[in-house]
mmCIF file of C-alpha atoms in Angstrom:
data_model
loop_
_atom_site.group_PDB
_atom_site.id
_atom_site.type_symbol
_atom_site.label_atom_id
_atom_site.label_comp_id
_atom_site.label_asym_id
_atom_site.label_seq_id
_atom_site.Cartn_x
_atom_site.Cartn_y
_atom_site.Cartn_z
ATOM 1 C CA MET V 18 9.547 4.165 22.001
ATOM 2 C CA LYS V 19 6.132 4.219 23.706
ATOM 3 C CA LEU V 20 3.143 4.316 21.379
ATOM 4 C CA THR V 21 1.541 7.543 22.537
ATOM 5 C CA LEU V 22 -1.187 9.218 20.485
ATOM 6 C CA PRO V 23 1.181 11.840 18.957
ATOM 7 C CA ILE V 24 3.594 9.100 17.865
ATOM 8 C CA VAL V 25 0.768 7.028 16.359
ATOM 9 C CA LEU V 26 -0.458 10.087 14.460
ATOM 10 C CA VAL V 27 3.011 10.844 13.091
ATOM 11 C CA LEU V 28 3.574 7.208 12.101
ATOM 12 C CA GLY V 29 0.199 7.270 10.369
ATOM 13 C CA LEU V 30 1.205 10.436 8.502
ATOM 14 C CA LEU V 31 4.476 8.838 7.384
ATOM 15 C CA ALA V 32 2.718 5.661 6.285
ATOM 16 C CA GLY V 33 0.058 7.715 4.511
ATOM 17 C CA LEU V 34 2.406 9.677 2.251
ATOM 18 C CA THR V 35 2.554 7.039 -0.475
ATOM 19 C CA PRO V 36 -1.214 6.290 -0.431
ATOM 20 C CA PHE V 37 -1.773 10.046 -0.688
ATOM 21 C CA ALA V 38 0.755 10.294 -3.529
ATOM 22 C CA ILE V 39 -1.079 7.502 -5.343
ATOM 23 C CA ASP V 40 -4.695 8.464 -4.688
ATOM 24 C CA ALA V 41 -4.634 12.272 -4.767
ATOM 25 C CA TYR V 42 -4.095 12.498 -8.530
ATOM 26 C CA LEU V 43 -6.462 9.655 -9.515
ATOM 27 C CA PRO V 44 -9.357 12.000 -10.406
ATOM 28 C CA SER V 45 -6.978 14.002 -12.601
ATOM 29 C CA LEU V 46 -5.644 11.115 -14.734
ATOM 30 C CA PRO V 47 -7.973 11.831 -17.699
ATOM 31 C CA THR V 48 -7.279 15.580 -17.314
ATOM 32 C CA ILE V 49 -3.497 15.085 -17.285
ATOM 33 C CA ALA V 50 -3.773 12.877 -20.375
ATOM 34 C CA ARG V 51 -5.645 15.602 -22.252
ATOM 35 C CA TYR V 52 -3.252 18.309 -20.965
ATOM 36 C CA MET V 53 -0.212 16.406 -22.222
ATOM 37 C CA GLY V 54 -1.880 15.214 -25.410
ATOM 38 C CA THR V 55 -1.432 11.526 -24.692
ATOM 39 C CA ASP V 56 -3.531 8.440 -23.980
ATOM 40 C CA VAL V 57 -4.856 7.832 -20.476
ATOM 41 C CA SER V 58 -3.148 4.414 -20.438
ATOM 42 C CA LEU V 59 0.255 6.164 -20.588
ATOM 43 C CA ILE V 60 -0.640 8.411 -17.659
ATOM 44 C CA GLN V 61 -1.736 5.310 -15.763
ATOM 45 C CA MET V 62 1.807 4.038 -16.366
ATOM 46 C CA THR V 63 3.143 6.847 -14.160
ATOM 47 C CA LEU V 64 1.377 5.071 -11.317
ATOM 48 C CA SER V 65 2.931 1.730 -12.243
ATOM 49 C CA MET V 66 6.352 3.343 -12.585
ATOM 50 C CA TYR V 67 6.027 4.842 -9.107
ATOM 51 C CA LEU V 68 5.235 1.393 -7.745
ATOM 52 C CA VAL V 69 8.171 -0.279 -9.541
ATOM 53 C CA VAL V 70 10.684 2.194 -8.105
ATOM 54 C CA PHE V 71 8.970 2.197 -4.714
ATOM 55 C CA ALA V 72 9.071 -1.602 -4.539
ATOM 56 C CA SER V 73 12.623 -2.162 -5.741
ATOM 57 C CA LEU V 74 14.220 0.512 -3.551
ATOM 58 C CA GLN V 75 12.699 -0.935 -0.374
ATOM 59 C CA ILE V 76 15.003 -3.919 -0.841
ATOM 60 C CA VAL V 77 17.920 -1.488 -0.554
ATOM 61 C CA PHE V 78 16.617 0.693 2.267
ATOM 62 C CA GLY V 79 15.621 -2.240 4.515
ATOM 63 C CA PRO V 80 19.165 -3.455 5.242
ATOM 64 C CA ILE V 81 20.407 0.147 5.393
ATOM 65 C CA SER V 82 17.919 0.944 8.161
ATOM 66 C CA ASP V 83 18.974 -2.234 10.007
ATOM 67 C CA ALA V 84 22.567 -0.994 9.860
ATOM 68 C CA ILE V 85 22.427 2.767 10.475
ATOM 69 C CA GLY V 86 19.094 3.173 12.262
ATOM 70 C CA ARG V 87 15.650 4.333 11.229
ATOM 71 C CA ARG V 88 15.787 8.131 11.664
ATOM 72 C CA LYS V 89 18.484 8.869 9.079
ATOM 73 C CA VAL V 90 16.692 6.774 6.457
ATOM 74 C CA VAL V 91 13.318 8.416 7.141
ATOM 75 C CA VAL V 92 14.704 11.982 6.963
ATOM 76 C CA THR V 93 16.531 11.238 3.695
ATOM 77 C CA GLY V 94 13.368 9.734 2.265
ATOM 78 C CA LEU V 95 11.234 12.737 3.186
ATOM 79 C CA CYS V 96 13.719 15.096 1.514
ATOM 80 C CA LEU V 97 13.629 13.090 -1.709
ATOM 81 C CA PHE V 98 9.830 12.881 -1.593
ATOM 82 C CA MET V 99 9.653 16.677 -1.379
ATOM 83 C CA VAL V 100 12.022 17.138 -4.324
ATOM 84 C CA GLY V 101 10.075 14.669 -6.467
ATOM 85 C CA SER V 102 6.776 16.359 -5.607
ATOM 86 C CA ILE V 103 8.146 19.756 -6.626
ATOM 87 C CA VAL V 104 9.382 18.352 -9.955
ATOM 88 C CA CYS V 105 5.909 16.895 -10.629
ATOM 89 C CA SER V 106 4.231 20.175 -9.708
ATOM 90 C CA LEU V 107 6.356 22.010 -12.292
ATOM 91 C CA SER V 108 6.092 19.385 -15.038
ATOM 92 C CA GLN V 109 4.739 20.301 -18.455
ATOM 93 C CA SER V 110 5.460 17.024 -20.208
ATOM 94 C CA TYR V 111 4.921 13.311 -19.691
ATOM 95 C CA GLU V 112 8.685 12.686 -19.422
ATOM 96 C CA VAL V 113 9.238 15.247 -16.635
ATOM 97 C CA LEU V 114 6.230 13.908 -14.746
ATOM 98 C CA MET V 115 7.746 10.413 -14.913
ATOM 99 C CA ILE V 116 11.082 11.683 -13.554
ATOM 100 C CA GLY V 117 9.371 13.498 -10.708
ATOM 101 C CA ARG V 118 7.343 10.420 -9.818
ATOM 102 C CA ALA V 119 10.525 8.316 -9.784
ATOM 103 C CA ILE V 120 12.254 10.662 -7.317
ATOM 104 C CA GLN V 121 9.088 10.762 -5.248
ATOM 105 C CA ALA V 122 8.992 6.950 -5.179
ATOM 106 C CA ILE V 123 12.613 6.672 -3.987
ATOM 107 C CA GLY V 124 11.808 8.876 -1.020
ATOM 108 C CA GLY V 125 8.546 7.091 -0.356
ATOM 109 C CA ALA V 126 10.331 3.732 -0.267
ATOM 110 C CA ALA V 127 12.805 4.935 2.359
ATOM 111 C CA VAL V 128 9.986 6.172 4.582
ATOM 112 C CA ALA V 129 7.625 3.236 4.114
ATOM 113 C CA VAL V 130 10.178 0.523 4.876
ATOM 114 C CA CYS V 131 10.956 2.085 8.252
ATOM 115 C CA VAL V 132 7.425 2.487 9.617
ATOM 116 C CA PRO V 133 6.709 -1.208 10.417
ATOM 117 C CA ALA V 134 10.313 -1.636 11.584
ATOM 118 C CA LEU V 135 9.951 1.353 13.937
ATOM 119 C CA VAL V 136 6.874 -0.280 15.477
ATOM 120 C CA LYS V 137 8.259 -3.819 15.594
ATOM 121 C CA ASP V 138 11.630 -2.931 17.154
ATOM 122 C CA GLY V 139 10.298 -3.165 20.688
ATOM 123 C CA LEU V 140 6.956 -5.025 20.481
ATOM 124 C CA SER V 141 5.672 -8.612 20.459
ATOM 125 C CA ALA V 142 3.686 -10.016 17.507
ATOM 126 C CA ASP V 143 0.225 -9.294 18.973
ATOM 127 C CA GLN V 144 1.343 -5.873 20.223
ATOM 128 C CA PHE V 145 2.688 -5.155 16.744
ATOM 129 C CA VAL V 146 -0.681 -6.057 15.190
ATOM 130 C CA LYS V 147 -2.544 -3.792 17.611
ATOM 131 C CA ALA V 148 -0.095 -0.934 17.092
ATOM 132 C CA MET V 149 -0.130 -1.255 13.306
ATOM 133 C CA SER V 150 -3.941 -1.342 13.349
ATOM 134 C CA MET V 151 -3.855 2.031 15.101
ATOM 135 C CA VAL V 152 -1.316 3.340 12.578
ATOM 136 C CA MET V 153 -3.367 2.011 9.648
ATOM 137 C CA LEU V 154 -6.481 3.638 11.076
ATOM 138 C CA VAL V 155 -4.702 6.994 10.929
ATOM 139 C CA MET V 156 -3.096 6.129 7.592
ATOM 140 C CA ALA V 157 -6.507 5.291 6.116
ATOM 141 C CA LEU V 158 -7.395 8.969 6.273
ATOM 142 C CA ALA V 159 -4.916 9.544 3.415
ATOM 143 C CA PRO V 160 -6.695 7.492 0.726
ATOM 144 C CA LEU V 161 -10.026 8.690 2.109
ATOM 145 C CA ALA V 162 -9.143 12.372 1.867
ATOM 146 C CA ALA V 163 -6.721 12.223 -1.078
ATOM 147 C CA PRO V 164 -9.114 11.743 -4.026
ATOM 148 C CA ILE V 165 -11.616 14.173 -2.474
ATOM 149 C CA ILE V 166 -8.917 16.822 -2.043
ATOM 150 C CA GLY V 167 -7.473 15.991 -5.460
ATOM 151 C CA GLY V 168 -10.888 16.378 -7.087
ATOM 152 C CA ALA V 169 -11.450 19.703 -5.317
ATOM 153 C CA ILE V 170 -8.035 21.033 -6.379
ATOM 154 C CA LEU V 171 -8.707 19.882 -9.941
ATOM 155 C CA THR V 172 -12.029 21.755 -9.935
ATOM 156 C CA LEU V 173 -10.814 24.963 -8.281
ATOM 157 C CA LEU V 174 -7.195 25.227 -9.443
ATOM 158 C CA ASP V 175 -5.091 22.903 -11.570
ATOM 159 C CA TRP V 176 -3.689 19.369 -11.309
ATOM 160 C CA HIS V 177 -0.142 20.746 -10.734
ATOM 161 C CA TYR V 178 -1.219 21.980 -7.298
ATOM 162 C CA ILE V 179 -1.951 18.409 -6.213
ATOM 163 C CA PHE V 180 1.776 17.664 -6.265
ATOM 164 C CA ALA V 181 2.570 20.985 -4.588
ATOM 165 C CA LEU V 182 0.359 19.853 -1.713
ATOM 166 C CA LEU V 183 2.344 16.589 -1.483
ATOM 167 C CA ALA V 184 5.560 18.581 -1.054
ATOM 168 C CA VAL V 185 3.997 20.564 1.788
ATOM 169 C CA LEU V 186 2.770 17.375 3.497
ATOM 170 C CA ALA V 187 6.279 15.872 3.346
ATOM 171 C CA ALA V 188 7.747 18.998 4.949
ATOM 172 C CA ILE V 189 5.183 18.873 7.751
ATOM 173 C CA ALA V 190 5.853 15.150 8.256
ATOM 174 C CA MET V 191 9.589 15.779 8.588
ATOM 175 C CA VAL V 192 9.184 18.450 11.259
ATOM 176 C CA LEU V 193 6.758 16.333 13.296
ATOM 177 C CA PHE V 194 8.920 13.217 12.930
ATOM 178 C CA LEU V 195 12.064 14.938 14.171
ATOM 179 C CA ILE V 196 10.208 16.399 17.147
ATOM 180 C CA THR V 197 8.215 13.323 18.139
ATOM 181 C CA ILE V 198 9.893 10.006 17.297
ATOM 182 C CA PRO V 199 13.253 8.888 18.698
ATOM 183 C CA GLU V 200 15.636 6.327 17.226
ATOM 184 C CA THR V 201 14.194 2.865 17.996
ATOM 185 C CA LEU V 202 17.100 0.657 16.918
ATOM 186 C CA PRO V 203 19.910 0.581 19.510
ATOM 187 C CA VAL V 204 23.464 0.445 18.205
ATOM 188 C CA GLU V 205 24.038 -3.002 19.724
ATOM 189 C CA LYS V 206 21.130 -4.440 17.680
ATOM 190 C CA ARG V 207 22.260 -3.055 14.354
ATOM 191 C CA THR V 208 23.577 -5.363 11.668
ATOM 192 C CA ARG V 209 26.676 -4.929 9.547
ATOM 193 C CA LEU V 210 25.948 -3.188 6.260
ATOM 194 C CA SER V 211 27.329 -5.109 3.325
ATOM 195 C CA PHE V 212 25.973 -6.455 0.080
ATOM 196 C CA ALA V 213 26.906 -10.012 1.041
ATOM 197 C CA SER V 214 25.182 -9.909 4.443
ATOM 198 C CA ALA V 215 22.063 -8.295 2.996
ATOM 199 C CA LEU V 216 21.921 -10.920 0.263
ATOM 200 C CA HIS V 217 22.376 -13.660 2.841
ATOM 201 C CA ASN V 218 19.527 -12.300 4.988
ATOM 202 C CA TYR V 219 17.173 -12.188 2.019
ATOM 203 C CA LYS V 220 18.217 -15.710 0.998
ATOM 204 C CA VAL V 221 17.426 -17.029 4.473
ATOM 205 C CA LEU V 222 14.033 -15.293 4.495
ATOM 206 C CA LEU V 223 13.108 -16.576 1.034
ATOM 207 C CA LYS V 224 13.910 -20.143 2.069
ATOM 208 C CA ASN V 225 11.446 -19.914 4.961
ATOM 209 C CA PRO V 226 8.018 -21.122 3.685
ATOM 210 C CA SER V 227 6.150 -19.368 6.495
ATOM 211 C CA VAL V 228 7.740 -16.026 5.658
ATOM 212 C CA THR V 229 7.321 -16.334 1.894
ATOM 213 C CA GLY V 230 3.751 -17.645 2.185
ATOM 214 C CA TYR V 231 2.574 -14.702 4.261
ATOM 215 C CA ILE V 232 4.440 -12.247 2.040
ATOM 216 C CA ALA V 233 2.979 -13.774 -1.145
ATOM 217 C CA ALA V 234 -0.559 -13.659 0.256
ATOM 218 C CA GLY V 235 -0.104 -9.975 1.056
ATOM 219 C CA ALA V 236 1.463 -9.273 -2.338
ATOM 220 C CA PHE V 237 -1.398 -10.779 -4.345
ATOM 221 C CA HIS V 238 -4.013 -9.000 -2.249
ATOM 222 C CA PHE V 239 -2.196 -5.699 -2.687
ATOM 223 C CA ALA V 240 -1.927 -6.343 -6.436
ATOM 224 C CA GLY V 241 -5.702 -6.666 -6.563
ATOM 225 C CA MET V 242 -6.058 -3.410 -4.653
ATOM 226 C CA MET V 243 -3.770 -1.671 -7.134
ATOM 227 C CA CYS V 244 -5.917 -2.981 -9.992
ATOM 228 C CA PHE V 245 -8.816 -1.139 -8.409
ATOM 229 C CA ILE V 246 -6.794 1.995 -7.726
ATOM 230 C CA THR V 247 -5.415 2.060 -11.287
ATOM 231 C CA GLY V 248 -8.657 1.293 -13.096
ATOM 232 C CA SER V 249 -11.400 2.699 -10.879
ATOM 233 C CA SER V 250 -11.175 6.295 -12.113
ATOM 234 C CA PHE V 251 -11.784 5.142 -15.706
ATOM 235 C CA VAL V 252 -14.560 2.710 -14.755
ATOM 236 C CA TYR V 253 -16.331 5.139 -12.444
ATOM 237 C CA ILE V 254 -15.870 8.370 -14.409
ATOM 238 C CA GLU V 255 -15.851 7.225 -18.038
ATOM 239 C CA LEU V 256 -18.136 4.155 -17.960
ATOM 240 C CA TYR V 257 -20.568 5.004 -15.165
ATOM 241 C CA HIS V 258 -20.356 8.808 -15.665
ATOM 242 C CA VAL V 259 -19.456 9.748 -12.097
ATOM 243 C CA PRO V 260 -18.363 13.439 -11.962
ATOM 244 C CA PRO V 261 -14.642 13.755 -11.105
ATOM 245 C CA ALA V 262 -15.433 15.856 -8.031
ATOM 246 C CA GLN V 263 -17.696 13.064 -6.707
ATOM 247 C CA PHE V 264 -15.316 10.216 -7.524
ATOM 248 C CA GLY V 265 -13.412 10.812 -4.290
ATOM 249 C CA PHE V 266 -16.526 10.265 -2.194
ATOM 250 C CA LEU V 267 -17.292 6.907 -3.820
ATOM 251 C CA PHE V 268 -13.642 5.911 -3.570
ATOM 252 C CA GLY V 269 -13.766 6.946 0.077
ATOM 253 C CA LEU V 270 -16.315 4.198 0.801
ATOM 254 C CA ASN V 271 -13.506 1.679 0.380
ATOM 255 C CA VAL V 272 -11.336 3.583 2.816
ATOM 256 C CA ILE V 273 -14.152 3.720 5.365
ATOM 257 C CA CYS V 274 -14.254 -0.078 5.151
ATOM 258 C CA ILE V 275 -10.494 -0.149 5.802
ATOM 259 C CA MET V 276 -10.956 2.050 8.851
ATOM 260 C CA ILE V 277 -13.769 -0.157 10.186
ATOM 261 C CA ALA V 278 -11.659 -3.291 9.695
ATOM 262 C CA SER V 279 -8.671 -1.632 11.392
ATOM 263 C CA THR V 280 -10.854 -0.669 14.357
ATOM 264 C CA ILE V 281 -12.179 -4.233 14.668
ATOM 265 C CA ASN V 282 -8.618 -5.540 14.449
ATOM 266 C CA ASN V 283 -7.392 -3.172 17.131
ATOM 267 C CA ARG V 284 -10.194 -3.987 19.564
ATOM 268 C CA CYS V 285 -10.408 -7.737 19.011
ATOM 269 C CA VAL V 286 -6.822 -8.883 18.415
ATOM 270 C CA GLU V 287 -6.019 -9.481 22.086
ATOM 271 C CA ARG V 288 -9.224 -11.473 22.597
ATOM 272 C CA LEU V 289 -9.390 -13.444 19.348
ATOM 273 C CA GLY V 290 -5.752 -13.383 18.258
ATOM 274 C CA SER V 291 -4.204 -12.172 15.023
ATOM 275 C CA ALA V 292 -4.432 -15.593 13.341
ATOM 276 C CA THR V 293 -8.212 -15.828 13.747
ATOM 277 C CA LEU V 294 -8.875 -12.318 12.470
ATOM 278 C CA THR V 295 -6.561 -12.886 9.514
ATOM 279 C CA LYS V 296 -8.461 -16.079 8.650
ATOM 280 C CA TYR V 297 -11.788 -14.208 8.587
ATOM 281 C CA ALA V 298 -10.387 -11.417 6.416
ATOM 282 C CA ALA V 299 -8.816 -13.875 3.970
ATOM 283 C CA HIS V 300 -12.193 -15.550 3.464
ATOM 284 C CA VAL V 301 -13.843 -12.167 2.850
ATOM 285 C CA VAL V 302 -11.317 -11.504 0.067
ATOM 286 C CA PHE V 303 -12.006 -14.921 -1.442
ATOM 287 C CA CYS V 304 -15.768 -14.296 -1.462
ATOM 288 C CA ALA V 305 -15.297 -10.868 -3.044
ATOM 289 C CA ALA V 306 -13.076 -12.440 -5.716
ATOM 290 C CA ILE V 307 -15.752 -15.020 -6.583
ATOM 291 C CA VAL V 308 -18.341 -12.249 -6.967
ATOM 292 C CA MET V 309 -15.924 -10.442 -9.302
ATOM 293 C CA VAL V 310 -15.555 -13.577 -11.425
ATOM 294 C CA ILE V 311 -19.327 -13.550 -11.901
ATOM 295 C CA ILE V 312 -19.359 -9.808 -12.665
ATOM 296 C CA SER V 313 -16.680 -10.303 -15.335
ATOM 297 C CA PHE V 314 -19.134 -12.319 -17.436
ATOM 298 C CA MET V 315 -21.877 -9.685 -17.321
ATOM 299 C CA ALA V 316 -22.358 -7.324 -20.229
ATOM 300 C CA GLN V 317 -23.099 -4.285 -18.040
ATOM 301 C CA PRO V 318 -23.251 -5.150 -14.332
ATOM 302 C CA PRO V 319 -25.156 -2.848 -11.967
ATOM 303 C CA PHE V 320 -22.794 -0.234 -10.596
ATOM 304 C CA ILE V 321 -23.627 -1.265 -7.039
ATOM 305 C CA PHE V 322 -22.097 -4.738 -7.652
ATOM 306 C CA ILE V 323 -18.734 -3.198 -8.519
ATOM 307 C CA ILE V 324 -18.917 -0.796 -5.584
ATOM 308 C CA LEU V 325 -19.775 -3.451 -2.959
ATOM 309 C CA SER V 326 -17.311 -6.096 -4.150
ATOM 310 C CA GLY V 327 -14.581 -3.434 -4.239
ATOM 311 C CA MET V 328 -15.441 -2.364 -0.695
ATOM 312 C CA ALA V 329 -15.124 -5.938 0.596
ATOM 313 C CA PHE V 330 -11.855 -6.519 -1.256
ATOM 314 C CA MET V 331 -10.265 -3.210 -0.280
ATOM 315 C CA GLY V 332 -11.575 -3.102 3.283
ATOM 316 C CA SER V 333 -9.907 -6.397 4.171
ATOM 317 C CA ILE V 334 -6.487 -4.742 4.147
ATOM 318 C CA GLY V 335 -7.405 -3.214 7.504
ATOM 319 C CA ILE V 336 -6.892 -6.684 9.000
ATOM 320 C CA LEU V 337 -4.704 -8.463 6.452
ATOM 321 C CA GLY V 338 -2.136 -5.668 6.266
ATOM 322 C CA SER V 339 -0.988 -6.128 9.858
ATOM 323 C CA GLY V 340 -1.969 -9.794 10.252
ATOM 324 C CA LEU V 341 0.033 -11.122 7.317
ATOM 325 C CA MET V 342 2.988 -8.890 8.183
ATOM 326 C CA ALA V 343 2.925 -10.105 11.789
ATOM 327 C CA GLY V 344 2.947 -13.694 10.554
ATOM 328 C CA ALA V 345 6.020 -13.023 8.427
ATOM 329 C CA LEU V 346 7.852 -11.076 11.162
ATOM 330 C CA LYS V 347 7.162 -13.795 13.719
ATOM 331 C CA ASN V 348 9.337 -16.167 11.705
ATOM 332 C CA ALA V 349 12.001 -13.651 10.605
ATOM 333 C CA GLY V 350 14.359 -13.494 13.592
ATOM 334 C CA ASN V 351 15.957 -10.089 14.193
ATOM 335 C CA ASN V 352 15.821 -8.854 10.572
ATOM 336 C CA ASN V 353 12.798 -6.572 10.957
ATOM 337 C CA GLY V 354 14.013 -4.076 8.371
ATOM 338 C CA SER V 355 14.843 -6.767 5.828
ATOM 339 C CA VAL V 356 11.555 -8.623 6.150
ATOM 340 C CA THR V 357 9.481 -5.419 5.935
ATOM 341 C CA ALA V 358 11.554 -4.424 2.899
ATOM 342 C CA LEU V 359 10.955 -7.812 1.269
ATOM 343 C CA ALA V 360 7.245 -7.641 2.046
ATOM 344 C CA GLY V 361 6.985 -4.066 0.811
ATOM 345 C CA ALA V 362 8.923 -4.810 -2.362
ATOM 346 C CA SER V 363 6.736 -7.837 -3.050
ATOM 347 C CA ARG V 364 3.499 -5.959 -2.460
ATOM 348 C CA PHE V 365 4.326 -2.921 -4.537
ATOM 349 C CA GLY V 366 6.156 -4.952 -7.171
ATOM 350 C CA ALA V 367 3.049 -7.070 -7.634
ATOM 351 C CA GLY V 368 0.980 -3.895 -7.587
ATOM 352 C CA ALA V 369 3.119 -2.387 -10.331
ATOM 353 C CA VAL V 370 2.738 -5.499 -12.492
ATOM 354 C CA SER V 371 -1.025 -5.515 -11.998
ATOM 355 C CA GLY V 372 -1.141 -1.830 -12.912
ATOM 356 C CA VAL V 373 0.764 -2.531 -16.128
ATOM 357 C CA ILE V 374 -1.611 -5.398 -16.892
ATOM 358 C CA ILE V 375 -4.593 -3.070 -16.469
ATOM 359 C CA SER V 376 -2.995 -0.540 -18.825
ATOM 360 C CA VAL V 377 -2.060 -3.159 -21.432
ATOM 361 C CA LEU V 378 -5.465 -4.877 -21.345
ATOM 362 C CA HIS V 379 -7.336 -1.549 -21.418
ATOM 363 C CA ASN V 380 -10.209 -2.098 -23.861
ATOM 364 C CA GLY V 381 -12.747 0.495 -22.816
ATOM 365 C CA THR V 382 -14.642 -1.861 -20.476
ATOM 366 C CA PHE V 383 -14.643 -2.760 -16.776
ATOM 367 C CA VAL V 384 -13.449 -6.343 -17.413
ATOM 368 C CA PRO V 385 -9.640 -5.827 -17.145
ATOM 369 C CA MET V 386 -9.973 -4.276 -13.686
ATOM 370 C CA VAL V 387 -12.568 -6.661 -12.268
ATOM 371 C CA ALA V 388 -11.161 -9.896 -13.716
ATOM 372 C CA THR V 389 -7.587 -9.117 -12.642
ATOM 373 C CA MET V 390 -8.785 -8.274 -9.124
ATOM 374 C CA ALA V 391 -10.606 -11.611 -8.983
ATOM 375 C CA ILE V 392 -7.504 -13.553 -10.002
ATOM 376 C CA CYS V 393 -5.359 -11.709 -7.456
ATOM 377 C CA GLY V 394 -7.870 -12.370 -4.677
ATOM 378 C CA ILE V 395 -8.006 -16.087 -5.407
ATOM 379 C CA LEU V 396 -4.196 -16.349 -5.512
ATOM 380 C CA SER V 397 -3.920 -14.431 -2.213
ATOM 381 C CA PHE V 398 -6.320 -16.838 -0.539
ATOM 382 C CA ALA V 399 -4.444 -19.833 -1.958
ATOM 383 C CA CYS V 400 -1.128 -18.556 -0.529
ATOM 384 C CA TYR V 401 -2.753 -17.949 2.853
ATOM 385 C CA LYS V 402 -4.171 -21.478 2.934
ATOM 386 C CA PHE V 403 -0.724 -22.833 2.058
ATOM 387 C CA VAL V 404 0.794 -21.078 5.083
ATOM 388 C CA VAL V 405 -1.958 -22.326 7.404
ATOM 389 C CA ASN V 406 -1.642 -25.890 6.167
ATOM 390 C CA TYR V 407 2.160 -25.778 6.299
ATOM 391 C CA SER V 408 2.144 -24.437 9.857
ATOM 392 C CA ALA V 409 -0.344 -27.102 10.943
ATOM 393 C CA LYS V 410 1.820 -29.808 9.384
ATOM 394 C CA GLN V 411 4.931 -28.459 11.108
ATOM 395 C CA SER V 412 3.122 -28.443 14.477
ATOM 396 C CA VAL V 413 2.134 -32.075 14.005
ATOM 397 C CA ASN V 414 5.694 -33.031 13.074
ATOM 398 C CA ASN V 415 7.054 -31.313 16.177
ATOM 399 C CA LEU V 416 4.813 -33.288 18.528
#
């Protein structure tokens, strides 16, 4: 597979389905809670439930894609995503909405686990970083547009139509995928599909400190991002009185930062190297986390402090997303599907836990969101430093 512009755009669309599924209905969370006569914290749990299913099923779909190829897994995932979106669009109760989100998440997991594997199948580590930066640049349009579109639909129509739009996007993605992207995993490179072999591959990966360190750093950073995604609509709309239709524009500032970081990553990776760019981004996250620690002790911090620290924290994924994944893949042998599944499961599993924590600690203030983000950022930086120090020690021992 050659990374032409149409292929990059389609890969970006595939990778953007889950961010769109998460972000599009954020402005409607308070509205859905009122519609269903329940507390907003329970509606926030639909987001956490999506992430739990999405994370756990990647562990299954990773080895399957290594065994049967990427295309079959992607097509199956898109079909399930469409079905789940339709169920959500027709839901009248909290329980049906949860079921629809679960089906949606199963399909999203199948698609998401294959995107990095599709790119990595025929590329080196630095090429992978550059390619994924291009994909993430396209993918970033989803969380940028999603809350804006979701807010507009909520204003003009009804929140049910948000999920109807997701079904349409999945159908479009399937048609473009089948037309544009070939199978990237040759038969001779496929692994045998069995529970024992999959378990063995995961055991080998988990015993590799370089792999687990990079994956853990990415997981904690993503958990902090999910704290923001889960709690920002309440903080912005309820505490700082941002109109729901304007929430998407403020949320979009974070996505613009992601796009800028992805562009820098794409243009500078061959000159500076992935390791250097990842180091800079990790330090940005650490600084943002320290600012959030300070904010957590303020009675009513200026809104601009929350906006700017969130932009720095969220924007860093434009570099860390591909840099940390490249570091893990570099040490993972030929198990691209398994390592992307493990990384994806770790990220979204941690994100689901952080979302639950935000819901449980919900006390009508900004503190649960900001303080949990700060803790996640510090832990992400600590894991990254562990990998750097471990790699340096190994290099010295090999001399």
